[in-house]
CSV table of N, CA, C and O in Angstrom, one decimal:
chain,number,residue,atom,x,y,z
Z,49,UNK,N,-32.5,-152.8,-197.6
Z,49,UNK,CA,-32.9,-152.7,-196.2
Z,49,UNK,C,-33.5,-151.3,-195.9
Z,49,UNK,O,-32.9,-150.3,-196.2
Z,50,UNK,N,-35.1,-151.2,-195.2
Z,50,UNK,CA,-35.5,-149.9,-195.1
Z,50,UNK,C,-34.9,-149.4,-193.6
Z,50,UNK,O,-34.7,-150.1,-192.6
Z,51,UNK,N,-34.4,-147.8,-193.8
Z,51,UNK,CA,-33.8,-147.6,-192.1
Z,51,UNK,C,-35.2,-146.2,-192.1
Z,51,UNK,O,-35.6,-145.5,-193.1
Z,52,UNK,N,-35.6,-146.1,-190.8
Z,52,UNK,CA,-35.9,-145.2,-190.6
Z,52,UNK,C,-35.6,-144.0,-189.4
Z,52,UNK,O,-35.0,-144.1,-188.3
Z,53,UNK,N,-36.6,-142.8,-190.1
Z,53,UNK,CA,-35.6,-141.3,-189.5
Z,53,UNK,C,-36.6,-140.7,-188.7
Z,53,UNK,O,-37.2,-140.1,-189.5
Z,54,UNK,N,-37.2,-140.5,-187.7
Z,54,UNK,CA,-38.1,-139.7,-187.0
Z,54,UNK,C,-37.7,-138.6,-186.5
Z,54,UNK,O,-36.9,-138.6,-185.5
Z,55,UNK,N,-38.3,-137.6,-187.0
Z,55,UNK,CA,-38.1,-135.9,-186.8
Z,55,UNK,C,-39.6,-135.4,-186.6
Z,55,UNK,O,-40.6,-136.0,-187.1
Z,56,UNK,N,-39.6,-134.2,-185.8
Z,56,UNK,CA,-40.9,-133.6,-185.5
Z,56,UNK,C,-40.7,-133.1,-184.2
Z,56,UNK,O,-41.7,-132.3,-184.1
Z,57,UNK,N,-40.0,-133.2,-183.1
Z,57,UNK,CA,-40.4,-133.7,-182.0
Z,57,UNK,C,-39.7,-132.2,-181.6
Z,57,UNK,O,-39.3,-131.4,-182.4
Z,58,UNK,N,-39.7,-132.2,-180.0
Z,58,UNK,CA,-39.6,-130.2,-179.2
Z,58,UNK,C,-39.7,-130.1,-178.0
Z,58,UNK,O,-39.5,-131.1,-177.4
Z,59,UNK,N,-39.9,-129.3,-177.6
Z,59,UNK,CA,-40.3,-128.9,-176.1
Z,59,UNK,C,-41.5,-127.5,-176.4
Z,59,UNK,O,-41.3,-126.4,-176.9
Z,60,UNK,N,-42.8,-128.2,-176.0
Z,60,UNK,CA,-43.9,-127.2,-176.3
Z,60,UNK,C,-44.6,-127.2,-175.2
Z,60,UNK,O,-44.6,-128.1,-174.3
Z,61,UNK,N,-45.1,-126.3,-175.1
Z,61,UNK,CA,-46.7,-126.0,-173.8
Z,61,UNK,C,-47.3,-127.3,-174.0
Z,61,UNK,O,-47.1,-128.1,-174.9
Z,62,UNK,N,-48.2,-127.4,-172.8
Z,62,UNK,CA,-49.5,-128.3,-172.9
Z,62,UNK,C,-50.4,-127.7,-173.6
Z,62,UNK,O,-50.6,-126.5,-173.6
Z,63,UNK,N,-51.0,-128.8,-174.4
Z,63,UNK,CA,-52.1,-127.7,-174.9
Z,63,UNK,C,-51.9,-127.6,-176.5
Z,63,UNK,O,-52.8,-127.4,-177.4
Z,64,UNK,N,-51.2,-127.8,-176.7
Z,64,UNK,CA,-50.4,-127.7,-178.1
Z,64,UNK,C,-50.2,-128.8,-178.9
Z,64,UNK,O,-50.0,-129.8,-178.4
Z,65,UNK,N,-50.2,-128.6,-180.8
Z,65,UNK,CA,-49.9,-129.9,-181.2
Z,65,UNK,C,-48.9,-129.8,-181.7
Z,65,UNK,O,-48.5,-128.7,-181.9
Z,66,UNK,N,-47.8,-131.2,-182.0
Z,66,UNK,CA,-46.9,-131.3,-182.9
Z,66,UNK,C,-47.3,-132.6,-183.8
Z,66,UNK,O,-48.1,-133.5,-183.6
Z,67,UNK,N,-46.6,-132.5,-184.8
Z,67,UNK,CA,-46.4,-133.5,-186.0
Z,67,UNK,C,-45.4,-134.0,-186.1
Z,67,UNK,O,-44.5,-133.4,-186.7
Z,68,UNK,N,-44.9,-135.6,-185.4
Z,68,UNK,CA,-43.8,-136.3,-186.1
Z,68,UNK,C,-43.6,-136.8,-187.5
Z,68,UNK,O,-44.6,-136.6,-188.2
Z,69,UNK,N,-42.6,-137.4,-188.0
Z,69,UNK,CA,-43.0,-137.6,-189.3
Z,69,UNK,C,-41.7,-138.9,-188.9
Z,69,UNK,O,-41.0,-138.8,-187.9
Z,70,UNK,N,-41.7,-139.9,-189.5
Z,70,UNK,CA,-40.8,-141.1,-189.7
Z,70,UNK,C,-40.9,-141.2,-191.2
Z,70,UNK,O,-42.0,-141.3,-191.9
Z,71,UNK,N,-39.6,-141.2,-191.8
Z,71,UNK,CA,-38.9,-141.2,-192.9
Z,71,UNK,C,-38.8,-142.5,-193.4
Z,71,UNK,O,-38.4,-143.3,-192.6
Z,72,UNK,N,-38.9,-143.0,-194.4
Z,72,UNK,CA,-38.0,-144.1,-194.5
Z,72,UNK,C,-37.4,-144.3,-195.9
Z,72,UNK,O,-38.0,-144.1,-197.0
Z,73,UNK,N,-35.7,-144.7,-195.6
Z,73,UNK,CA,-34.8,-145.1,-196.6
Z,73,UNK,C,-35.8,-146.2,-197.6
Z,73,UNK,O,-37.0,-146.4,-197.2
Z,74,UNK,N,-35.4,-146.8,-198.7
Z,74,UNK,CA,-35.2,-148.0,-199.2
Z,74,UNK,C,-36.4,-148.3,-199.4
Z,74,UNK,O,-37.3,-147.9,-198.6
Z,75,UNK,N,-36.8,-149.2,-200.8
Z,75,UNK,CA,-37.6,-149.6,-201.2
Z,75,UNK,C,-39.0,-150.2,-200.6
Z,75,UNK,O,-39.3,-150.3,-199.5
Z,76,UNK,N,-39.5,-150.4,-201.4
Z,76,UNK,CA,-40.9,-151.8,-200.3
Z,76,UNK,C,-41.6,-151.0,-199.4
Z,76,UNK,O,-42.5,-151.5,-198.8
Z,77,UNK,N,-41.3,-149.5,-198.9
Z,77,UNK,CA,-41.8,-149.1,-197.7
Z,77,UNK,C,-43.5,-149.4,-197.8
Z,77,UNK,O,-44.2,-150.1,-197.0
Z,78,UNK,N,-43.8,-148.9,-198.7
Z,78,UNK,CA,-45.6,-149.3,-198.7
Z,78,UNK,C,-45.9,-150.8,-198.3
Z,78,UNK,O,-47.1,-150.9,-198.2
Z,79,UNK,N,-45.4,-151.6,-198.1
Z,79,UNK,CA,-45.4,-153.5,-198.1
Z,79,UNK,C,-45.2,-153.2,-196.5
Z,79,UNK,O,-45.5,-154.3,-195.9
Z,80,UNK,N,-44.9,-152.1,-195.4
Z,80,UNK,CA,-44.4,-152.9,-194.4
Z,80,UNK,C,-45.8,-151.9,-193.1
Z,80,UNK,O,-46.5,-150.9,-193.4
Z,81,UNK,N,-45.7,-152.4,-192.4
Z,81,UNK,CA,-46.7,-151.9,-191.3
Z,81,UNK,C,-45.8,-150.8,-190.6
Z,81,UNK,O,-44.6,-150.8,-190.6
Z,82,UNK,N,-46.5,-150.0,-190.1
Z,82,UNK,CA,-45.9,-149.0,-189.0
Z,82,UNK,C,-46.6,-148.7,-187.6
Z,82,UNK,O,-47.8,-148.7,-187.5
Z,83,UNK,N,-45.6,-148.5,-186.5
Z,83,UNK,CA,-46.1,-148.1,-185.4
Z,83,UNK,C,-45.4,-147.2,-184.9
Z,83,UNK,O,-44.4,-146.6,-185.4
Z,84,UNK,N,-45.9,-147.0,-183.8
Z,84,UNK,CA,-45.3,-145.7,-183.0
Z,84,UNK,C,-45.3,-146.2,-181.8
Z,84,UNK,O,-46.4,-146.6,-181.4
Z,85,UNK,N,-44.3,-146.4,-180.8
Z,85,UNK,CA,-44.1,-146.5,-179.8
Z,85,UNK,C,-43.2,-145.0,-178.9
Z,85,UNK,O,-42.5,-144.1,-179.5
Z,86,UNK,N,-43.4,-145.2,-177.7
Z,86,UNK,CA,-42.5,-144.4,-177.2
Z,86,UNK,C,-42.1,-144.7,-175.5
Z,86,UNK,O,-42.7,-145.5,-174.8
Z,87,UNK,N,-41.3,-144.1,-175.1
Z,87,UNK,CA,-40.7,-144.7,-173.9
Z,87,UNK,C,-40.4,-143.1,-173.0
Z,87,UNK,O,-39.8,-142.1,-173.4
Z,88,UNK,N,-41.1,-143.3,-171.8
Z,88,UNK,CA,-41.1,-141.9,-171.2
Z,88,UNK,C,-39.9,-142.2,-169.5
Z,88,UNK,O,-39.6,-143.4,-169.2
Z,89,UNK,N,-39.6,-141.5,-168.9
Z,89,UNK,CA,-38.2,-141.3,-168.3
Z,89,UNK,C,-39.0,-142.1,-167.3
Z,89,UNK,O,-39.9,-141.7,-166.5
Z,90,UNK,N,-38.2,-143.8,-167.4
Z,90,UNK,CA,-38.5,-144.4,-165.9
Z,90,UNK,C,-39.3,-145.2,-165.8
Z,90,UNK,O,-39.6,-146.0,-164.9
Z,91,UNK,N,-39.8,-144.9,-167.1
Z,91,UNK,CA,-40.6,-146.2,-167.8
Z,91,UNK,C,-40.7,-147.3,-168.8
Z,91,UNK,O,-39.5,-147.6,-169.1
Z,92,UNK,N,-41.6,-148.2,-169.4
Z,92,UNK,CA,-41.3,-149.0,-170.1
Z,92,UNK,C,-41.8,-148.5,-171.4
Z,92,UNK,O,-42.7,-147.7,-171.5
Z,93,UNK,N,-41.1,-149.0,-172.3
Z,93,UNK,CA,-41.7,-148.7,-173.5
Z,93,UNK,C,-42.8,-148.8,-173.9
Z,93,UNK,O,-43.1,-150.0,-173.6
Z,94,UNK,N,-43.8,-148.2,-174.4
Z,94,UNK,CA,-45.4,-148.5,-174.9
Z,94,UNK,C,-45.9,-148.2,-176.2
Z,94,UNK,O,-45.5,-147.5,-177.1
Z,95,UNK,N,-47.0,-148.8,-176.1
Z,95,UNK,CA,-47.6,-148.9,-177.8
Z,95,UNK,C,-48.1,-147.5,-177.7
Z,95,UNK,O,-48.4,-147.2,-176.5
Z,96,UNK,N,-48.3,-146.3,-178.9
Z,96,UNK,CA,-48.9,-145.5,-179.0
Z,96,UNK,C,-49.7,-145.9,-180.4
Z,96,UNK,O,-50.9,-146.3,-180.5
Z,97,UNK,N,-49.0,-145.6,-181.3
Z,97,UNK,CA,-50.5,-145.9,-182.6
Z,97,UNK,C,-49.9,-147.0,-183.7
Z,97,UNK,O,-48.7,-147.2,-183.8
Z,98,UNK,N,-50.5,-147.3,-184.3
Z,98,UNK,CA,-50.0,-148.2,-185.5
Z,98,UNK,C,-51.5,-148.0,-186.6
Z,98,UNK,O,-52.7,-147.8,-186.4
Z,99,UNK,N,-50.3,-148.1,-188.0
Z,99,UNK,CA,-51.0,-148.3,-188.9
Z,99,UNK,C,-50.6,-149.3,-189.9
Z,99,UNK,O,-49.4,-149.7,-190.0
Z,100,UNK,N,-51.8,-149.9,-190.7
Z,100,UNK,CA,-51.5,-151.0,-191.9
Z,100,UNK,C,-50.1,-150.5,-193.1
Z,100,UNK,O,-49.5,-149.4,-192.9
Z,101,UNK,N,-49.7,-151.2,-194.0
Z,101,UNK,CA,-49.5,-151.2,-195.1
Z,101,UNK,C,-50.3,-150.1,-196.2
Z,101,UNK,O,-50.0,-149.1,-196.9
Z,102,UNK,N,-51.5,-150.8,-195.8
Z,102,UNK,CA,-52.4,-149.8,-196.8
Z,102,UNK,C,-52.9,-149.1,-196.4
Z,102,UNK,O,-54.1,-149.1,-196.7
Z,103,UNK,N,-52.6,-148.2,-195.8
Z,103,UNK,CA,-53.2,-147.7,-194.4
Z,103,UNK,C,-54.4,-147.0,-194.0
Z,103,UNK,O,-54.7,-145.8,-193.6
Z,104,UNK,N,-55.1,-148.4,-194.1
Z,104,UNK,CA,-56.4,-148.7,-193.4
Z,104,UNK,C,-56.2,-149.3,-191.6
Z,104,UNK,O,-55.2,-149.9,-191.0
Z,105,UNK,N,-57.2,-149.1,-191.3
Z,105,UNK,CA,-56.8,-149.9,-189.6
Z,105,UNK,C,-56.3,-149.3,-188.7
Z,105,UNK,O,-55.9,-150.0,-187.7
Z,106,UNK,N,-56.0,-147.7,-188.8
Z,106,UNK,CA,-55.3,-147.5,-187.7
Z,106,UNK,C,-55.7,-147.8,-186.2
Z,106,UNK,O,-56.9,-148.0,-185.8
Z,107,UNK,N,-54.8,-147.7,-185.5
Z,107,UNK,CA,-55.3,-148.5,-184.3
Z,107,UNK,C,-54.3,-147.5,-183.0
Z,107,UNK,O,-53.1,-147.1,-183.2
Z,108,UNK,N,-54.9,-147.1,-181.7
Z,108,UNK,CA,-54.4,-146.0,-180.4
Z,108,UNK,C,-54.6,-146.9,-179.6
Z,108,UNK,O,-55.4,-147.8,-179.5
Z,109,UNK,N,-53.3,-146.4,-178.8
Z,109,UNK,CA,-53.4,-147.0,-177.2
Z,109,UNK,C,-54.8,-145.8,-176.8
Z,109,UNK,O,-55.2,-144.9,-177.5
Z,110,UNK,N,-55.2,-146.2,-175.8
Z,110,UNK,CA,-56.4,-145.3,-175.2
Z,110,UNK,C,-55.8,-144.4,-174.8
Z,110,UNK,O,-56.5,-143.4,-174.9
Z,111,UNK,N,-54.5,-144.2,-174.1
Z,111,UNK,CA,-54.1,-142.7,-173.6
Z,111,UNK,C,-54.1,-141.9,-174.4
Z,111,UNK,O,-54.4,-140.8,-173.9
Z,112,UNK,N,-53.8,-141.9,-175.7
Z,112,UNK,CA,-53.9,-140.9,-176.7
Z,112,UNK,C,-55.6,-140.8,-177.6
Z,112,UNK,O,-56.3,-139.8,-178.1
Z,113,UNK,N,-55.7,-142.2,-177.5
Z,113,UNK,CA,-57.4,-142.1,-178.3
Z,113,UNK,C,-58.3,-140.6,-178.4
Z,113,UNK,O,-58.9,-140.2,-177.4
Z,114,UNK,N,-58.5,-139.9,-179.7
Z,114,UNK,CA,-59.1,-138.8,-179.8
Z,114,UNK,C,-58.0,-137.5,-179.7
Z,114,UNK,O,-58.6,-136.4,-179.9
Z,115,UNK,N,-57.0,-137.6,-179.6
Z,115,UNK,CA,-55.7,-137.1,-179.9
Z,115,UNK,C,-55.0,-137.2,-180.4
Z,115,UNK,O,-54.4,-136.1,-180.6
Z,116,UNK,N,-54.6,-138.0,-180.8
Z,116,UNK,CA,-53.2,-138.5,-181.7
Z,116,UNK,C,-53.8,-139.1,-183.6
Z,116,UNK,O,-54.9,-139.5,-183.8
Z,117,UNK,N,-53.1,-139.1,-184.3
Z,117,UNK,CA,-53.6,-139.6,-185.4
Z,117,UNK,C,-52.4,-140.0,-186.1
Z,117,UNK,O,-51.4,-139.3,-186.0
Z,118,UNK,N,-52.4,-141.1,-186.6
Z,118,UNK,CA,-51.2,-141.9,-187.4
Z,118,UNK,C,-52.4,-141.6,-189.1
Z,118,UNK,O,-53.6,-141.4,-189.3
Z,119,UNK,N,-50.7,-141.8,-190.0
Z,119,UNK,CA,-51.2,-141.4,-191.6
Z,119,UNK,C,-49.9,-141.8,-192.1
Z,119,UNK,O,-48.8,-142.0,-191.5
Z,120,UNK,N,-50.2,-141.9,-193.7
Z,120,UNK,CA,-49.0,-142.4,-194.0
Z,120,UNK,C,-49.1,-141.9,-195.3
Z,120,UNK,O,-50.2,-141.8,-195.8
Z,121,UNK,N,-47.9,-141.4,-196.0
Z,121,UNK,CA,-47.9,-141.1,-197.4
Z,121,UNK,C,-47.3,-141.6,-198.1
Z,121,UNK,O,-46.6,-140.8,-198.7
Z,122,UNK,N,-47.3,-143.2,-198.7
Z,122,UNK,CA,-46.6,-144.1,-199.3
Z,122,UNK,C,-45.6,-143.2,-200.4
Z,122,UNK,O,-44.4,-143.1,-200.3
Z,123,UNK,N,-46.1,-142.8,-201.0
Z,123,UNK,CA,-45.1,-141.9,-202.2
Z,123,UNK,C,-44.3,-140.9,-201.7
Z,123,UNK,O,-43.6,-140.3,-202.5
Z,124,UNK,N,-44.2,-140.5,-200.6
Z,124,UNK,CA,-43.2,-139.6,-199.7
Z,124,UNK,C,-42.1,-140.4,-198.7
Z,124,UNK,O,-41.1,-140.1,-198.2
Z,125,UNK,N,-42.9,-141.8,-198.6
Z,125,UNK,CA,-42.3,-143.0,-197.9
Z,125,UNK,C,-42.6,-142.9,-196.2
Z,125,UNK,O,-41.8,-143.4,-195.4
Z,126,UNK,N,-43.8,-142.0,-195.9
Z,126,UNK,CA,-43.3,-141.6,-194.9
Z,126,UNK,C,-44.7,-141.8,-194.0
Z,126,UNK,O,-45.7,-141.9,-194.7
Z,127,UNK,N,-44.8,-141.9,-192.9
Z,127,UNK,CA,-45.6,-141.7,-191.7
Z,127,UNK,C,-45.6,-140.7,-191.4
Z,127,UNK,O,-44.7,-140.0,-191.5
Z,128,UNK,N,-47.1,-140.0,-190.5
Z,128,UNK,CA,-47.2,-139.4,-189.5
Z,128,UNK,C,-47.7,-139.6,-188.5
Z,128,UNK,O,-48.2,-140.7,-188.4
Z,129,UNK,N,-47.5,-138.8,-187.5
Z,129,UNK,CA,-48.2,-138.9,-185.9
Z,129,UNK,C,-48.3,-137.6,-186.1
Z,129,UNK,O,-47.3,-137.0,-186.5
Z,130,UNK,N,-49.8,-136.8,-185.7
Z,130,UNK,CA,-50.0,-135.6,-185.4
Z,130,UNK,C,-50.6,-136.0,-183.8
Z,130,UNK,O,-51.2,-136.9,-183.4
Z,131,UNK,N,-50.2,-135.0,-183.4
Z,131,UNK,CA,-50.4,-135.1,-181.6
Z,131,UNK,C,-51.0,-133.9,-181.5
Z,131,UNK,O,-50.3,-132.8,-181.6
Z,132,UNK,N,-52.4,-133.9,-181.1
Z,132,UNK,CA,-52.8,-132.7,-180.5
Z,132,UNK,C,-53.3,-132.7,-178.9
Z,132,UNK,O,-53.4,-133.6,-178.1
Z,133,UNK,N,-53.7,-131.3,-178.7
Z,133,UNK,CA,-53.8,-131.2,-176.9
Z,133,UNK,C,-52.5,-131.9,-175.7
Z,133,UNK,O,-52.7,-132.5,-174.7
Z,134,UNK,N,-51.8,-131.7,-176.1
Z,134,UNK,CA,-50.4,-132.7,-175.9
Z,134,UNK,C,-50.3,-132.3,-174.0
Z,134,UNK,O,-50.0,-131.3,-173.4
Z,135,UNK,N,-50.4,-133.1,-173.8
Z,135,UNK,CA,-50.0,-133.3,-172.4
Z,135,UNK,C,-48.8,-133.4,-171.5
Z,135,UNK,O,-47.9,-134.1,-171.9
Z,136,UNK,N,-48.6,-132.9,-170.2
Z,136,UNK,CA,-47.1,-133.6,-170.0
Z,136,UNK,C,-47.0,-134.8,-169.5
Z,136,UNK,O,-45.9,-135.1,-169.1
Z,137,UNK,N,-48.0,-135.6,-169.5
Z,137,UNK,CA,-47.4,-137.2,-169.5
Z,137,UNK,C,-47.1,-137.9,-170.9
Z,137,UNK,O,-46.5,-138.9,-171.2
Z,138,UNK,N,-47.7,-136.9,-171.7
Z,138,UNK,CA,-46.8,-137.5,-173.3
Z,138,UNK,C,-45.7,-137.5,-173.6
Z,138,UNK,O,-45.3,-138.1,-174.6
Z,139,UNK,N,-44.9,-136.6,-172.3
Z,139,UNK,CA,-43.3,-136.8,-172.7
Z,139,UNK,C,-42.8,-138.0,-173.0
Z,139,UNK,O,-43.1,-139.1,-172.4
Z,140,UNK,N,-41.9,-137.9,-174.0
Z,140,UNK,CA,-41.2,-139.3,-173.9
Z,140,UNK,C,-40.3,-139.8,-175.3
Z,140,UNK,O,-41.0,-139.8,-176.3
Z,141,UNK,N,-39.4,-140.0,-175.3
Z,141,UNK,CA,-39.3,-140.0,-176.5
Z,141,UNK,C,-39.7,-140.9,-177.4
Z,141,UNK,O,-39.9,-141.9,-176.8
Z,142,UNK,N,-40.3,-141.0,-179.1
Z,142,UNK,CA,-40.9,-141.3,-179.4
Z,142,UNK,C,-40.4,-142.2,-180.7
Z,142,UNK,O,-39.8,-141.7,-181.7
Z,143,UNK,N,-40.5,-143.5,-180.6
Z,143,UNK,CA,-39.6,-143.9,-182.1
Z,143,UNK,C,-40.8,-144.9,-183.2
Z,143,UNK,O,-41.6,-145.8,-183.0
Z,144,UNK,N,-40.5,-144.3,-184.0
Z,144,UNK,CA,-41.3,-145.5,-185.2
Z,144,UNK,C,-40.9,-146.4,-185.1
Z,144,UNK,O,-39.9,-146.5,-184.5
Z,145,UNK,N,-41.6,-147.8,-185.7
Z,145,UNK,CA,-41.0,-149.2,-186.4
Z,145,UNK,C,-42.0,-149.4,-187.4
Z,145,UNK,O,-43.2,-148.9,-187.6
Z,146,UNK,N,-41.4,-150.0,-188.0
Z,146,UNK,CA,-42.0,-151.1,-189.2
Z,146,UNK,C,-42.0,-153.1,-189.2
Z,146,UNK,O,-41.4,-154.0,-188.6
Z,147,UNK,N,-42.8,-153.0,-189.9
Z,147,UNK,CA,-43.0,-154.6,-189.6
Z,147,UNK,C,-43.6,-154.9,-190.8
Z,147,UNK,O,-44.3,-154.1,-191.5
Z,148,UNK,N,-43.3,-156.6,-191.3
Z,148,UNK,CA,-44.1,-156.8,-192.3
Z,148,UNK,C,-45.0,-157.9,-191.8
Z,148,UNK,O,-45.8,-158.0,-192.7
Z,149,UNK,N,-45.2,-158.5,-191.1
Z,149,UNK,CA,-46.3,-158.9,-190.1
Z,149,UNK,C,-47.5,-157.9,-190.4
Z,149,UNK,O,-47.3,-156.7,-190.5
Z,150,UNK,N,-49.0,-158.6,-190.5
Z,150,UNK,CA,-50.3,-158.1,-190.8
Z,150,UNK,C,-50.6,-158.2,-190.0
Z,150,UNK,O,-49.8,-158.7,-189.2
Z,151,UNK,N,-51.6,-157.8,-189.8
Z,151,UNK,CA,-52.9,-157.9,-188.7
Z,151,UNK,C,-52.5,-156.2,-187.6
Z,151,UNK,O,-51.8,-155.2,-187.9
Z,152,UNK,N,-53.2,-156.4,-186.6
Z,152,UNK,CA,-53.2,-155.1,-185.7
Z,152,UNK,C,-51.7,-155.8,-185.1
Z,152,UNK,O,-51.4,-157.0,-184.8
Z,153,UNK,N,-51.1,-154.7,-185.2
Z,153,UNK,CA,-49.7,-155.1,-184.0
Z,153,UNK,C,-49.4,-153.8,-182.9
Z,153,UNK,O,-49.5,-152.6,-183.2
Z,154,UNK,N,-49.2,-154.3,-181.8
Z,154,UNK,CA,-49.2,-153.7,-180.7
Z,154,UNK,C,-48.2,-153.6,-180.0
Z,154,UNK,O,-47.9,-152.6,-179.2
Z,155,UNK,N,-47.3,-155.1,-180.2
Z,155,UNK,CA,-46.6,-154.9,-179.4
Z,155,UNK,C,-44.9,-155.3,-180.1
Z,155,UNK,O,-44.6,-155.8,-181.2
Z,156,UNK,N,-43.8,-154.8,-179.0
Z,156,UNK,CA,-42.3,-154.0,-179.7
Z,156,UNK,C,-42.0,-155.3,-180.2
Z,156,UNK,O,-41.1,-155.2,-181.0
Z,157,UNK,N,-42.3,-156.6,-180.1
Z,157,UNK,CA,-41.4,-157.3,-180.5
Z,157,UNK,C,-42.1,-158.1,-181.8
Z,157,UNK,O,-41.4,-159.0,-182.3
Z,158,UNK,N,-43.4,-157.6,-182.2
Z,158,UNK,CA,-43.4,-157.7,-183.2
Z,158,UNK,C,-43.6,-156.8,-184.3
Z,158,UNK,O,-44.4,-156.8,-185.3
Z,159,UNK,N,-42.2,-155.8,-183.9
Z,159,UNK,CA,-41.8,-154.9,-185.1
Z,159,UNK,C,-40.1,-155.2,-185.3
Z,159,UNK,O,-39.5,-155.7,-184.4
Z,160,UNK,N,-39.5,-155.0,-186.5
Z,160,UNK,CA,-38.0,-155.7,-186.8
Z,160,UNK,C,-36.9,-154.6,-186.9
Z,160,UNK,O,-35.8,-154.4,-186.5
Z,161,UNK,N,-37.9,-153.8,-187.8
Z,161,UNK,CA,-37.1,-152.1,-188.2
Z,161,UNK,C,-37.5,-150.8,-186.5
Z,161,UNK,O,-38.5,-150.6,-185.9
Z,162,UNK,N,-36.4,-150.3,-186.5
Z,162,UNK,CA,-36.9,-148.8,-185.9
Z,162,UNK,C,-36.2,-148.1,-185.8
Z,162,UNK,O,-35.0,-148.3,-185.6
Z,163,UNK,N,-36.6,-146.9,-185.8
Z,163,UNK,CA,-35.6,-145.6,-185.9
Z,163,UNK,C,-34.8,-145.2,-184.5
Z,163,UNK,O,-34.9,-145.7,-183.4
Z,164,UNK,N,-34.3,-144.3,-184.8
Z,164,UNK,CA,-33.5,-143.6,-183.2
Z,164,UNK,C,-34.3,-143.2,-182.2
Z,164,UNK,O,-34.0,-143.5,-181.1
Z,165,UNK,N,-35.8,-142.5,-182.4
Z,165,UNK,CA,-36.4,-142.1,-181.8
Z,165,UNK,C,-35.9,-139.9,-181.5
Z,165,UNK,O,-35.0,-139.1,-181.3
Z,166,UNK,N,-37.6,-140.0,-181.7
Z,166,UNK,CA,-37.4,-138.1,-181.1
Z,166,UNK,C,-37.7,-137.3,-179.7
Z,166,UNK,O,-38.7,-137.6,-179.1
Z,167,UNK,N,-37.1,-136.7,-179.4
Z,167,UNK,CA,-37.9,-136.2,-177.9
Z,167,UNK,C,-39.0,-134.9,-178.3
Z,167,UNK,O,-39.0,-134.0,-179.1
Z,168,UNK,N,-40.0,-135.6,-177.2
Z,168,UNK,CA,-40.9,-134.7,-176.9
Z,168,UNK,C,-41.2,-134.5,-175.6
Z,168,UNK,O,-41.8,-135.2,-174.7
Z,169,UNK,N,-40.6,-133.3,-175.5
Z,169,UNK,CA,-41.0,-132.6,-173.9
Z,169,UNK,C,-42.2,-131.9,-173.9
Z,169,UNK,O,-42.2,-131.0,-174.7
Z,170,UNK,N,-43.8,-132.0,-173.0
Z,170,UNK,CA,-44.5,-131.1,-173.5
Z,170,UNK,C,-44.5,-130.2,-171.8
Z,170,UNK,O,-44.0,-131.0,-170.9
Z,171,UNK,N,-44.8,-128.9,-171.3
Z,171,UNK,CA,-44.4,-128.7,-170.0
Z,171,UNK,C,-45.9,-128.0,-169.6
Z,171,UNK,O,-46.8,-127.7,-170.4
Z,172,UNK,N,-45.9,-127.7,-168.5
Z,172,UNK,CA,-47.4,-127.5,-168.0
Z,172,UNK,C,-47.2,-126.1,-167.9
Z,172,UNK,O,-48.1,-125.4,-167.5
């Protein structure tokens, strides 16, 4: 069973980037898709980025589009989210999933795995 760990996350200026990173335990990790969702205080959870298995296809909600970048390093087992120019509506805490479902996925319930989730406070 893959679990995953998402670390990266802070309280920074606007204006600034950080790098999350989502970990993952257990075999197969390259076989499974990833995304990044995140859930901000009072809100609903939302799609931020996803990427393939092979990771080709990444795919942004438009609030981040031109900001944010998903990557993955199969032999590290691991994902990134680099977030730059970070805003304070990006607060929110931020959690990976995985999924072995293809195609573009967007949304939380077609992901099976996900981590705890990181906080990111960015402040003006």
């Amino acid at each position: 069973q893959v679990q995953l760990v998402e670390s990266g996350g802070g309280l920074v200026q606007a204006g600034v980037s950080l790098r999350l990173s989502c970990r993952a335990s257990g075999r197969a990790f390259s076989s499974y898709a990833v995304g990044w969702f995140r859930r901000a205080p009072g809100k609903e959870r939302e799609f931020v980025a996803h990427i393939m298995s092979s990771g080709y296809g990444p795919s942004y909600a438009d609030s981040v589009k031109g900001r944010f970048t998903i990557s993955r390093d199969n032999a590290k087992n691991t994902v990134y989210l680099q977030m730059n120019s970070l805003k304070p509506e990006d607060t929110a805490v931020y959690y990976c999933a995985a999924s072995t479902h293809s195609g573009q996925l967007y949304y939380a319930h077609e992901y099976h795995l996900w981590g705890q989730g990181t906080q990111v406070t960015v402040s003006s």
